Short mmCIF file of C-alpha atoms and ligand atoms in Angstrom, two decimals:
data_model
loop_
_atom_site.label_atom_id
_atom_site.label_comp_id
_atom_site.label_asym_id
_atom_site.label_seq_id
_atom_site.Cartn_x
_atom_site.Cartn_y
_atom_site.Cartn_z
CA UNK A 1 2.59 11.38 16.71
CA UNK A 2 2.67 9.54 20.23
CA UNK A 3 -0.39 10.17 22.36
CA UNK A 4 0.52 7.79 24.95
CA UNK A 5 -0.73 10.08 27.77
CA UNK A 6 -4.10 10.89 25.80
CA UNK A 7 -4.48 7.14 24.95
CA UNK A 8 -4.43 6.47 28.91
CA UNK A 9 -6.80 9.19 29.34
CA UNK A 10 -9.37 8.11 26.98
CA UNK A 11 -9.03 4.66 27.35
CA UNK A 12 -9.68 5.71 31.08
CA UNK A 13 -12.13 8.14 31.24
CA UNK A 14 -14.18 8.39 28.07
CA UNK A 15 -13.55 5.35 25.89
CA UNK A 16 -16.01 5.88 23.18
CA UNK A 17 -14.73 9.62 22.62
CA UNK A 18 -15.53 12.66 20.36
CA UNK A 19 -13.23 14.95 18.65
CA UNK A 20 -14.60 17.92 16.67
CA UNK A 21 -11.58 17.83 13.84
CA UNK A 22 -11.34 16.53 10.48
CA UNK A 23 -15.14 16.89 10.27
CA UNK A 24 -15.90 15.28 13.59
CA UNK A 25 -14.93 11.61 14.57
CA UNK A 26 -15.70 9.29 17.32
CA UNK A 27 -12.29 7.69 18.96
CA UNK A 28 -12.30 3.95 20.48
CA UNK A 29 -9.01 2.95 22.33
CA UNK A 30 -9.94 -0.26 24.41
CA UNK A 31 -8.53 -3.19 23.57
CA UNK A 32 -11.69 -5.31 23.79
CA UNK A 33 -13.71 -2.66 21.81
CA UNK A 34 -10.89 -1.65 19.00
CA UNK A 35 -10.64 -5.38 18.00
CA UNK A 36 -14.59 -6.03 18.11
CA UNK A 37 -14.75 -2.93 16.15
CA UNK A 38 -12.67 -4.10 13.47
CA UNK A 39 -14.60 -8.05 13.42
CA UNK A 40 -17.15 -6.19 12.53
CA UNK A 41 -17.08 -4.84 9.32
CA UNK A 42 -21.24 -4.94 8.60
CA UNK A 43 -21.28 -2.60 11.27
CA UNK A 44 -18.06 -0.51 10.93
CA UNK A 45 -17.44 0.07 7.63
CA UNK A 46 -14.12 -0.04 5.72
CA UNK A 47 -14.10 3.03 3.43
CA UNK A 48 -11.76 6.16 3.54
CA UNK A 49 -9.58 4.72 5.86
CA UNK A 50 -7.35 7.88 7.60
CA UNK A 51 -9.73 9.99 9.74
CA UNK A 52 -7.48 13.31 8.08
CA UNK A 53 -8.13 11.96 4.82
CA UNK A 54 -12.03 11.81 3.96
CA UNK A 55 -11.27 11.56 0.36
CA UNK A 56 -8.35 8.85 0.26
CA UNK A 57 -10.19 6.18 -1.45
CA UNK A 58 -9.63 3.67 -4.43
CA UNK A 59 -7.62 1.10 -2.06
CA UNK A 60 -8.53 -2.05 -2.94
CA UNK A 61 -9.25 -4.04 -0.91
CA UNK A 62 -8.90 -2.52 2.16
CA UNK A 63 -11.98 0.39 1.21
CA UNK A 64 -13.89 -2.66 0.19
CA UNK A 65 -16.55 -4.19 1.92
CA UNK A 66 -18.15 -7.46 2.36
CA UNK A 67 -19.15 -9.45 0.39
CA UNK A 68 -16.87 -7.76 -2.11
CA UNK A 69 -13.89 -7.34 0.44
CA UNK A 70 -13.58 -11.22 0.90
CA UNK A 71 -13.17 -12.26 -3.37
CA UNK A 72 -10.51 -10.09 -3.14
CA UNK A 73 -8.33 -11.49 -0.54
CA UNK A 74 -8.99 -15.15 -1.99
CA UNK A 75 -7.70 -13.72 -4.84
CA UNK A 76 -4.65 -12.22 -3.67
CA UNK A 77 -3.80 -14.18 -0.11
CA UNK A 78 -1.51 -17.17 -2.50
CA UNK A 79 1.00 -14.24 -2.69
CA UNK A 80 2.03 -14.15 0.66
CA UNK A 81 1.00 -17.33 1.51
CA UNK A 82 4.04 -19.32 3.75
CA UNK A 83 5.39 -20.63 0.23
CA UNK A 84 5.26 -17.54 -0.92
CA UNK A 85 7.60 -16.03 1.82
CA UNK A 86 10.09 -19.17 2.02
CA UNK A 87 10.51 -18.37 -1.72
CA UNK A 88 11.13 -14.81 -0.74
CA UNK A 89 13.07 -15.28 1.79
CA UNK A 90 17.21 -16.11 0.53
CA UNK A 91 16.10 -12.84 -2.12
CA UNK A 92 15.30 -10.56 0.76
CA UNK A 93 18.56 -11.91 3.47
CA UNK A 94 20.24 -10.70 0.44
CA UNK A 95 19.07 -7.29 -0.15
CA UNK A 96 19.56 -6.76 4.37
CA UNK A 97 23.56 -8.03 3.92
CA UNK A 98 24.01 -5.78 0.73
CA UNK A 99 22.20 -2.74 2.75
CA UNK A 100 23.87 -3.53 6.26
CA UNK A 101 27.37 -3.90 4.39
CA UNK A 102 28.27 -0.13 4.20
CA UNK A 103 27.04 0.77 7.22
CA UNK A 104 28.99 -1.67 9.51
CA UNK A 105 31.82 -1.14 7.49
CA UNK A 106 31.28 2.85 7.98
CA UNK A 107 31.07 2.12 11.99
CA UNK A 108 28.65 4.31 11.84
CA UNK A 109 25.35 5.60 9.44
CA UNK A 110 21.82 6.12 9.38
CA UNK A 111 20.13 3.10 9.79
CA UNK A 112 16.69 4.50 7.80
CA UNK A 113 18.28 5.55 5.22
CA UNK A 114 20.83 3.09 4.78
CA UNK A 115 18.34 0.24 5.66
CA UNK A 116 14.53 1.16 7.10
CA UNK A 117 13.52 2.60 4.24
CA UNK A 118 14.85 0.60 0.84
CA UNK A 119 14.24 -2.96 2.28
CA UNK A 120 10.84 -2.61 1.84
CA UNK A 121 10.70 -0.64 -0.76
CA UNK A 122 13.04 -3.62 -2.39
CA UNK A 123 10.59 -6.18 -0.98
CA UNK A 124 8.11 -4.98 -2.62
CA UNK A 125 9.38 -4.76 -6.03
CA UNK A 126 10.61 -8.68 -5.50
CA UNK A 127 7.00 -9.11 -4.04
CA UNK A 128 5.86 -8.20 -7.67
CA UNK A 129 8.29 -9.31 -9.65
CA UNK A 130 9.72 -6.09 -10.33
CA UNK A 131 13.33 -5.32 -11.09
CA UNK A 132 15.70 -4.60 -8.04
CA UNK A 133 15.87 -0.89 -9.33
CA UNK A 134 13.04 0.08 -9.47
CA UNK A 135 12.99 0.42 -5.74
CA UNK A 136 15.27 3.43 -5.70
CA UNK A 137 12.08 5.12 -7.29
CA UNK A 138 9.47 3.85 -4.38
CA UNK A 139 11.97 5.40 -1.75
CA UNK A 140 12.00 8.62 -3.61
CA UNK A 141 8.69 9.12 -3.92
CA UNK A 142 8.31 8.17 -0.11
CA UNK A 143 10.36 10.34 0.75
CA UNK A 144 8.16 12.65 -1.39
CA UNK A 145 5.48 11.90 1.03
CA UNK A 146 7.30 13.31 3.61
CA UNK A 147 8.06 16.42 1.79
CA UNK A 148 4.43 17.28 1.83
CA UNK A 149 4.43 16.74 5.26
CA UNK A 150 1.30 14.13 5.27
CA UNK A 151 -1.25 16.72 3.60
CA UNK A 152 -4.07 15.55 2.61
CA UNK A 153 -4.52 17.04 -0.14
CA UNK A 154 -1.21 17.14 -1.56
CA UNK A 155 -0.99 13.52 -0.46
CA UNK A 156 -3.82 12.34 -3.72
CA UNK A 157 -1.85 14.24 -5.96
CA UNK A 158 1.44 12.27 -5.24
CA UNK A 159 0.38 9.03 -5.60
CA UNK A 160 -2.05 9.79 -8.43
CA UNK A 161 0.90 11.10 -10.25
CA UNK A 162 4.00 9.00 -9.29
CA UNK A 163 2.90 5.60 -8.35
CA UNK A 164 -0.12 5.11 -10.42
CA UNK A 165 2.38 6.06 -13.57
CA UNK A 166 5.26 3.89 -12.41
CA UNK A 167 2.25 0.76 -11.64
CA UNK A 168 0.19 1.05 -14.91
CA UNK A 169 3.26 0.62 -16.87
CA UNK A 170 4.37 -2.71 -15.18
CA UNK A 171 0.24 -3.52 -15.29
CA UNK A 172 0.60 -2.90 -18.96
CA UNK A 173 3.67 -4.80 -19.29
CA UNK A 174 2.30 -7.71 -17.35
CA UNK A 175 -1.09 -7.80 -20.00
CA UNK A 176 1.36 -7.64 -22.62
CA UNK A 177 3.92 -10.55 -21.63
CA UNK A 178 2.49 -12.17 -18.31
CA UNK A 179 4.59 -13.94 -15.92
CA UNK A 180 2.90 -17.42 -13.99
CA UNK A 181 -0.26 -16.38 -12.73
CA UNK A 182 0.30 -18.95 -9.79
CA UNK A 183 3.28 -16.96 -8.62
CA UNK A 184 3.27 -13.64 -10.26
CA UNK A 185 0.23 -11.10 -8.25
CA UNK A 186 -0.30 -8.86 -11.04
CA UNK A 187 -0.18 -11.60 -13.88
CA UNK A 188 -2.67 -13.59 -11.42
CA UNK A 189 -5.41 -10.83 -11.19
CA UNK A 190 -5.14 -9.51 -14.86
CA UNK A 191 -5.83 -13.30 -15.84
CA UNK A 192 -8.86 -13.39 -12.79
CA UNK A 193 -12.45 -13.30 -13.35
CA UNK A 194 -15.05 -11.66 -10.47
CA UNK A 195 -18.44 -12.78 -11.39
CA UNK A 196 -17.94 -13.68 -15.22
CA UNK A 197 -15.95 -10.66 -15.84
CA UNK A 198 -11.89 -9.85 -15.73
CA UNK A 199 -11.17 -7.27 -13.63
CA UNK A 200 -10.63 -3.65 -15.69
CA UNK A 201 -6.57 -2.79 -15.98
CA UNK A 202 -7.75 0.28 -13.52
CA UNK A 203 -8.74 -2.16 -10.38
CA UNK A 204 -5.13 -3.70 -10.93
CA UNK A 205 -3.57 -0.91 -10.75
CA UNK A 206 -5.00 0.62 -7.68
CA UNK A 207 -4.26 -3.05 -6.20
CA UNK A 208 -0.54 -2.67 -7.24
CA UNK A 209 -0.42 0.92 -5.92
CA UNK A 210 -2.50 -0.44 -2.35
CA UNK A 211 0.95 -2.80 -1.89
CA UNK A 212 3.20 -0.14 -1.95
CA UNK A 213 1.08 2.66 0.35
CA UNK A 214 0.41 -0.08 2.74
CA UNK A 215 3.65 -1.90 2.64
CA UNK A 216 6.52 0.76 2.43
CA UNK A 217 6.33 3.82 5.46
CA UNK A 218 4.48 1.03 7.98
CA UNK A 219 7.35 -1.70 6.97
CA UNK A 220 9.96 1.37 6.95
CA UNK A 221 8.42 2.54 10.25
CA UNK A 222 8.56 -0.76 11.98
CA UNK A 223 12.44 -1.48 11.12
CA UNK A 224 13.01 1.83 12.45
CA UNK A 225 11.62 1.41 15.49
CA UNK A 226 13.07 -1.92 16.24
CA UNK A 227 16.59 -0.96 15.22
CA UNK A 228 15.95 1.72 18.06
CA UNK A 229 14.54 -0.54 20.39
CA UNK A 230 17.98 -2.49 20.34
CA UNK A 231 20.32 0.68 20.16
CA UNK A 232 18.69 1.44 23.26
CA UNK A 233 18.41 -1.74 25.16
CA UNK A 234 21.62 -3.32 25.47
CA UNK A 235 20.27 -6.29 27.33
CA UNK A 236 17.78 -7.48 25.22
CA UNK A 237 20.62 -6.83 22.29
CA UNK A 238 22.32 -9.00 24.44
CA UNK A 239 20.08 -12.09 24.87
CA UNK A 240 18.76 -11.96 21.27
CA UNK A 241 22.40 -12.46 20.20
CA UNK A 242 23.01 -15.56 22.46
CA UNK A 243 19.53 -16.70 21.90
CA UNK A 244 18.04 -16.11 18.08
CA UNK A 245 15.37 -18.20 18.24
CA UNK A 246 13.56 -15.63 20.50
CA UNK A 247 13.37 -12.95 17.70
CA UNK A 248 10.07 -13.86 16.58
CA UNK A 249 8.53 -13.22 19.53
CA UNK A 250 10.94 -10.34 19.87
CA UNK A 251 9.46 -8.99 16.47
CA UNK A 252 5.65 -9.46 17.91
CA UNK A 253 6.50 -7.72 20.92
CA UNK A 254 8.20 -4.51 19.09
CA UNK A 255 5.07 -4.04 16.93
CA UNK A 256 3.28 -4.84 19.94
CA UNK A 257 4.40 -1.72 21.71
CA UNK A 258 5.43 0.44 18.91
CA UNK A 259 2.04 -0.48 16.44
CA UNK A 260 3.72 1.86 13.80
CA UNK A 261 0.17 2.27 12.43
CA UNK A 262 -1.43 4.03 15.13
CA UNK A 263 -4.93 4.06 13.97
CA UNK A 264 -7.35 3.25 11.03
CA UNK A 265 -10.79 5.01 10.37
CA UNK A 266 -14.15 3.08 9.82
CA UNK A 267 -17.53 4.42 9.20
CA UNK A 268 -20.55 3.46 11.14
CA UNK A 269 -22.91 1.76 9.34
CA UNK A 270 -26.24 1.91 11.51
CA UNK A 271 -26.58 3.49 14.95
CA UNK A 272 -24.68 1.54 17.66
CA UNK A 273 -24.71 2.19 21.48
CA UNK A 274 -21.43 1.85 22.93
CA UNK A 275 -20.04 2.56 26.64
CA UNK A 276 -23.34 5.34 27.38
CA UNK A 277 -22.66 6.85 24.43
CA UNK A 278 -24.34 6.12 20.27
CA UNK A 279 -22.34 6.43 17.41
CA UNK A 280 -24.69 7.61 14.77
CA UNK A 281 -25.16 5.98 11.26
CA UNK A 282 -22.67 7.59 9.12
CA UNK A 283 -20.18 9.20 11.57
CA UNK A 284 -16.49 8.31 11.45
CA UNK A 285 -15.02 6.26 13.66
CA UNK A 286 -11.03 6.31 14.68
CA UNK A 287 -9.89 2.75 16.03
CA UNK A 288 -6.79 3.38 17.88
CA UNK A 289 -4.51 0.50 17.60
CA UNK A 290 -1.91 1.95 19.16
CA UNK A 291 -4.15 2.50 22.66
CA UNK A 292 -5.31 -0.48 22.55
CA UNK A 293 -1.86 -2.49 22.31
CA UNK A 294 -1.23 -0.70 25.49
CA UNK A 295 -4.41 -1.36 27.44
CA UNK A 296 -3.28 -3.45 30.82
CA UNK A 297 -6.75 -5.02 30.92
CA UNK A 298 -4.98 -7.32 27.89
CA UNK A 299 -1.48 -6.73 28.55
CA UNK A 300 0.24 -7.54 31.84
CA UNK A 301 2.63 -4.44 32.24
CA UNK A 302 1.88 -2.87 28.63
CA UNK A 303 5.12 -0.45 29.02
CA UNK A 304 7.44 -2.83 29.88
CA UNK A 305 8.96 -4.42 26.19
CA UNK A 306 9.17 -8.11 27.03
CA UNK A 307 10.51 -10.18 24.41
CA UNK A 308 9.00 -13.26 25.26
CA UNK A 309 5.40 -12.04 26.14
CA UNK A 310 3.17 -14.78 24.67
CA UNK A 311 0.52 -14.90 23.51
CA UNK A 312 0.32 -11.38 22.28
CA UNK A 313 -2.58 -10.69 20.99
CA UNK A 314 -1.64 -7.22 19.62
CA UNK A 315 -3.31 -5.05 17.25
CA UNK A 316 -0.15 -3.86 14.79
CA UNK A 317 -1.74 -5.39 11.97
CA UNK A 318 -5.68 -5.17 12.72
CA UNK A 319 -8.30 -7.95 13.40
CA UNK A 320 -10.51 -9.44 11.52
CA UNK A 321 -11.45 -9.06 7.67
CA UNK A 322 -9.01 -6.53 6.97
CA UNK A 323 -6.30 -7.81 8.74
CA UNK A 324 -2.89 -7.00 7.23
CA UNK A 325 -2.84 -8.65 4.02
CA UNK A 326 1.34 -7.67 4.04
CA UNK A 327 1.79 -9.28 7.72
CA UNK A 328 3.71 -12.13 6.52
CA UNK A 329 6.37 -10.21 4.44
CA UNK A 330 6.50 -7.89 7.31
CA UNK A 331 7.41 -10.07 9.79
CA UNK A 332 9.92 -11.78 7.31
CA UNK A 333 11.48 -8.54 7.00
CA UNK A 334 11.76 -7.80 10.65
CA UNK A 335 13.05 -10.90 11.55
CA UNK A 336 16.29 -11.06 8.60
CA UNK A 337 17.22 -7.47 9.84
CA UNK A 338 17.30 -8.58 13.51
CA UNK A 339 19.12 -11.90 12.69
CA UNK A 340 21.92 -10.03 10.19
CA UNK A 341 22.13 -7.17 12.64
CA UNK A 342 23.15 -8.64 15.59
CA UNK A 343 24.56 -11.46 14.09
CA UNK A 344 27.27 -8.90 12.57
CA UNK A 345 27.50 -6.65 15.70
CA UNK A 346 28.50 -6.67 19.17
CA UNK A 347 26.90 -3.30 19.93
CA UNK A 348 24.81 -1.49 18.38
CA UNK A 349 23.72 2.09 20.16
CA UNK A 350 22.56 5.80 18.75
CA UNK A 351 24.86 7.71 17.00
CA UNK A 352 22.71 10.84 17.83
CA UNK A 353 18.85 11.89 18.36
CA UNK A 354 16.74 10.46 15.38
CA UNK A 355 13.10 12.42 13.83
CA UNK A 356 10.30 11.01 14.53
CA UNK A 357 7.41 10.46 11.85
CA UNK A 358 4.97 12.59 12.06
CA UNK A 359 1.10 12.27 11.58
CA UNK A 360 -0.53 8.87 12.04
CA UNK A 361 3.06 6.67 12.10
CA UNK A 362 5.20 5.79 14.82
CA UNK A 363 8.66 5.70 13.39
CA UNK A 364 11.83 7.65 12.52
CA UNK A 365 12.50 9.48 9.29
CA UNK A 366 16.54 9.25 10.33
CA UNK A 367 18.11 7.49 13.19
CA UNK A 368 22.07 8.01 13.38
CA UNK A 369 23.37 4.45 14.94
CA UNK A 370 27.12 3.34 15.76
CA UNK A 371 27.78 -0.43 15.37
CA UNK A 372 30.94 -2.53 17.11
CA UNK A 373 31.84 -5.31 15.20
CA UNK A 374 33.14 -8.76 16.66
C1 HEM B 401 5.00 -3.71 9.97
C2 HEM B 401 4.46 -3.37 8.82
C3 HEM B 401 2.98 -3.22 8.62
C4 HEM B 401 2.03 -2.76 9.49
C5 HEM B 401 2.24 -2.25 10.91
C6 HEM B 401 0.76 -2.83 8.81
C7 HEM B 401 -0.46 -2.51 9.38
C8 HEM B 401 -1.68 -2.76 8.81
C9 HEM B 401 -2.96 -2.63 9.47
C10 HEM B 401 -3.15 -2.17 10.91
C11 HEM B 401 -3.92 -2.98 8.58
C12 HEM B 401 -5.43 -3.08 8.87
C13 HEM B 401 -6.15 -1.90 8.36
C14 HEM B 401 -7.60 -1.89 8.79
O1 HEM B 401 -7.92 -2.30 9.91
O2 HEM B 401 -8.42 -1.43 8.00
C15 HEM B 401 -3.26 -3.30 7.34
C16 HEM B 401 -3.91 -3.65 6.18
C17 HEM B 401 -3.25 -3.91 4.98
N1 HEM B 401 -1.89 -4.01 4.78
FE1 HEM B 401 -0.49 -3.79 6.18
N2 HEM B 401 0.96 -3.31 7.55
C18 HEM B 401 2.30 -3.56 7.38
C19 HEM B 401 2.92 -4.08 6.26
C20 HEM B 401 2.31 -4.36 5.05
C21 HEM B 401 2.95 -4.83 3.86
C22 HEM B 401 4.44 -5.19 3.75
C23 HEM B 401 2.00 -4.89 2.87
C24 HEM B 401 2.13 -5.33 1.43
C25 HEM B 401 2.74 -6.40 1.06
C26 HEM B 401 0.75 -4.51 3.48
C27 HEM B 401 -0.46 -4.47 2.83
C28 HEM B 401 -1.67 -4.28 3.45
C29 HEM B 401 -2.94 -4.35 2.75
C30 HEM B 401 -3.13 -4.65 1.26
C31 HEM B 401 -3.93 -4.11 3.70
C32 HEM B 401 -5.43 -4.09 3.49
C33 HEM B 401 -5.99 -5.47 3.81
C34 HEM B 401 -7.47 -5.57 3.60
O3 HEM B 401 -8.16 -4.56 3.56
O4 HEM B 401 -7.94 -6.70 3.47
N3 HEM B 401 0.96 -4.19 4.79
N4 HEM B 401 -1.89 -3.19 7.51
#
């Protein structure tokens, strides 16, 4: 849910702030403080990382810590490295036309369904080296996600059952017959040694199932929010289509002011005094991404969407160690929907009022659109 009011408040009036729920949890929403936060994972601790979740753990890497944290992302960052992506990149313009086809050809459709939420579900699998189909499971058990409306509990139980299954058989396929471990993620870890020893087939799983928790609603989310950005701005529709080469920074400034993931949870690690206030050793901290992308003491007019803001320092994907390992294929994504969108429109605008994600996500789980065509 959108706080922006509360964000304002806090960031405000009471920037290091306590909330009794979930257990208790201290909130940070400055820019300067939210980003420090998150350089500084000796002293805020990467762990459980959704403050409704206190048990959500097994994420590797982002529950590790240093030194641990850091082998990890050497081993995984050639993935999504810029070779990586420009190999990537003909396979996923692909999958937007084939998903944008119907739609524009319909006039008219849901744009999350239709497109939000199986590009990066298809992304993913090419990411991996899956087969194309085996997307159309991800979305389902997404959209699973959704059924249990974000609940905690409920929330273990679906991906211990759905994705953990679907990942340990491609895991077990890879050990049997792996692809190039130079290329292939899951080939490239099985074959990987941390201190001496592989790495047990249960690590690489809950790697393989980290991609596709942390890369599918936040991806999903982001699309959504950007097609609705342009359905409801026909002027910067407009000036993206006569001038393309300003969608990158278009793309930065949509997760800029969107951040579909509004916050991340840390633990403190030893006391720390902060703003008048000390966060205790062991007490759960909420670093609001979200506020602090919107903080005017960074951002000059943080409301206004201004596609050619830069720099932009935002916060969308983190700072620091844990920054988003996924950013790259993200961004990737984001930019070959904006290009085939309005490169095969004239207009786009809403078809009808979307819903909004609910809990810790700022997106749409449908968004009716109507597209003109030239
Ligand atoms: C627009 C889409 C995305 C957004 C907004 C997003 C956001 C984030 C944020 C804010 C973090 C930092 C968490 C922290 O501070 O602890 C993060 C970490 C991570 N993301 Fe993304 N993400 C996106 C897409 C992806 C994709 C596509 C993948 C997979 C390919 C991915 C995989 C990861 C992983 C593995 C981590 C943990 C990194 C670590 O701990 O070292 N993300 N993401």
């Amino acid at each position: 849910m959108r706080r922006l009011a509360e964000y304002q408040r806090l960031r405000e009036e009471c920037p290091v702030a306590w909330s009794d729920e979930h257990g208790g949890y201290w909130s940070l929403t400055r820019y300067a403080d939210v980003r420090e936060a998150a350089r500084q994972p000796r002293t805020f601790a990467s762990g459980a990382p959704i403050i409704a979740w206190p048990d959500f753990d097994n994420q590797i890497p982002i529950s590790l810590n240093p030194p641990e944290h850091a082998t990890y992302r050497r081993l995984l960052n050639r993935y999504v490295s810029k070779d990586a992506m420009a190999r990537l990149e003909p396979t996923i313009r692909a999958f937007v036309v084939e998903d944008l086809d119907p739609l524009l050809a319909a006039g008219e459709g849901d744009i999350v369904t239709g497109l939000c939420q199986p590009l990066p579900a298809r992304a993913l699998a090419a990411l991996l080296n899956l087969p194309d189909s085996a997307h159309v499971e991800f979305v389902e058990q997404f959209r699973g996600f959704e059924r249990v409306g974000w609940d905690p509990e409920k929330i273990n139980a679906v991906i211990g059952q759905m994705f953990e299954s679907a990942v340990s058989e491609v895991v077990a396929e890879r050990r049997a017959r792996p692809l190039d471990p130079e290329t292939d993620m899951l080939s490239g870890v099985l074959a990987a040694e941390i201190d001496g020893q592989p790495l047990s087939e249960e690590t690489v799983v809950h790697i393989g199932v980290q991609m596709f928790v942390a890369g599918h609603a936040t991806t999903a989310d982001a699309l959504a929010t950007t097609m609705y950005r342009l359905a409801t701005n026909p002027d910067i529709q407009m000036e993206l289509r006569r001038r393309p080469e300003k969608i990158p920074t278009a793309v930065e400034e949509f997760l800029r002011i969107e951040t579909p993931l509004q916050s991340i949870a840390r633990t403190a690690v030893h006391d720390v005094e902060l703003h008048g206030r000390t966060i205790r050793a062991g007490d759960r901290v909420a670093l609001h991404y979200a506020a602090a992308d919107l903080d005017p003491e960074t951002f000059e007019h943080p409301s206004a969407c201004i596609i050619e803001r830069s720099p932009n320092p935002h916060l969308a994907f983190g700072a620091g160690a844990h920054l988003c390992y996924g950013a790259p294929l993200a961004r990737l994504e984001m930019r070959l929907a904006m290009e085939e969108i309005l490169a095969r429109t004239s207009e786009i605008r809403l078809a009808g009022a979307g819903t909004e994600t609910s809990g810790l996500m700022r997106g749409f789980t449908s968004l009716p659109l109507r597209f003109s065509t030239p």
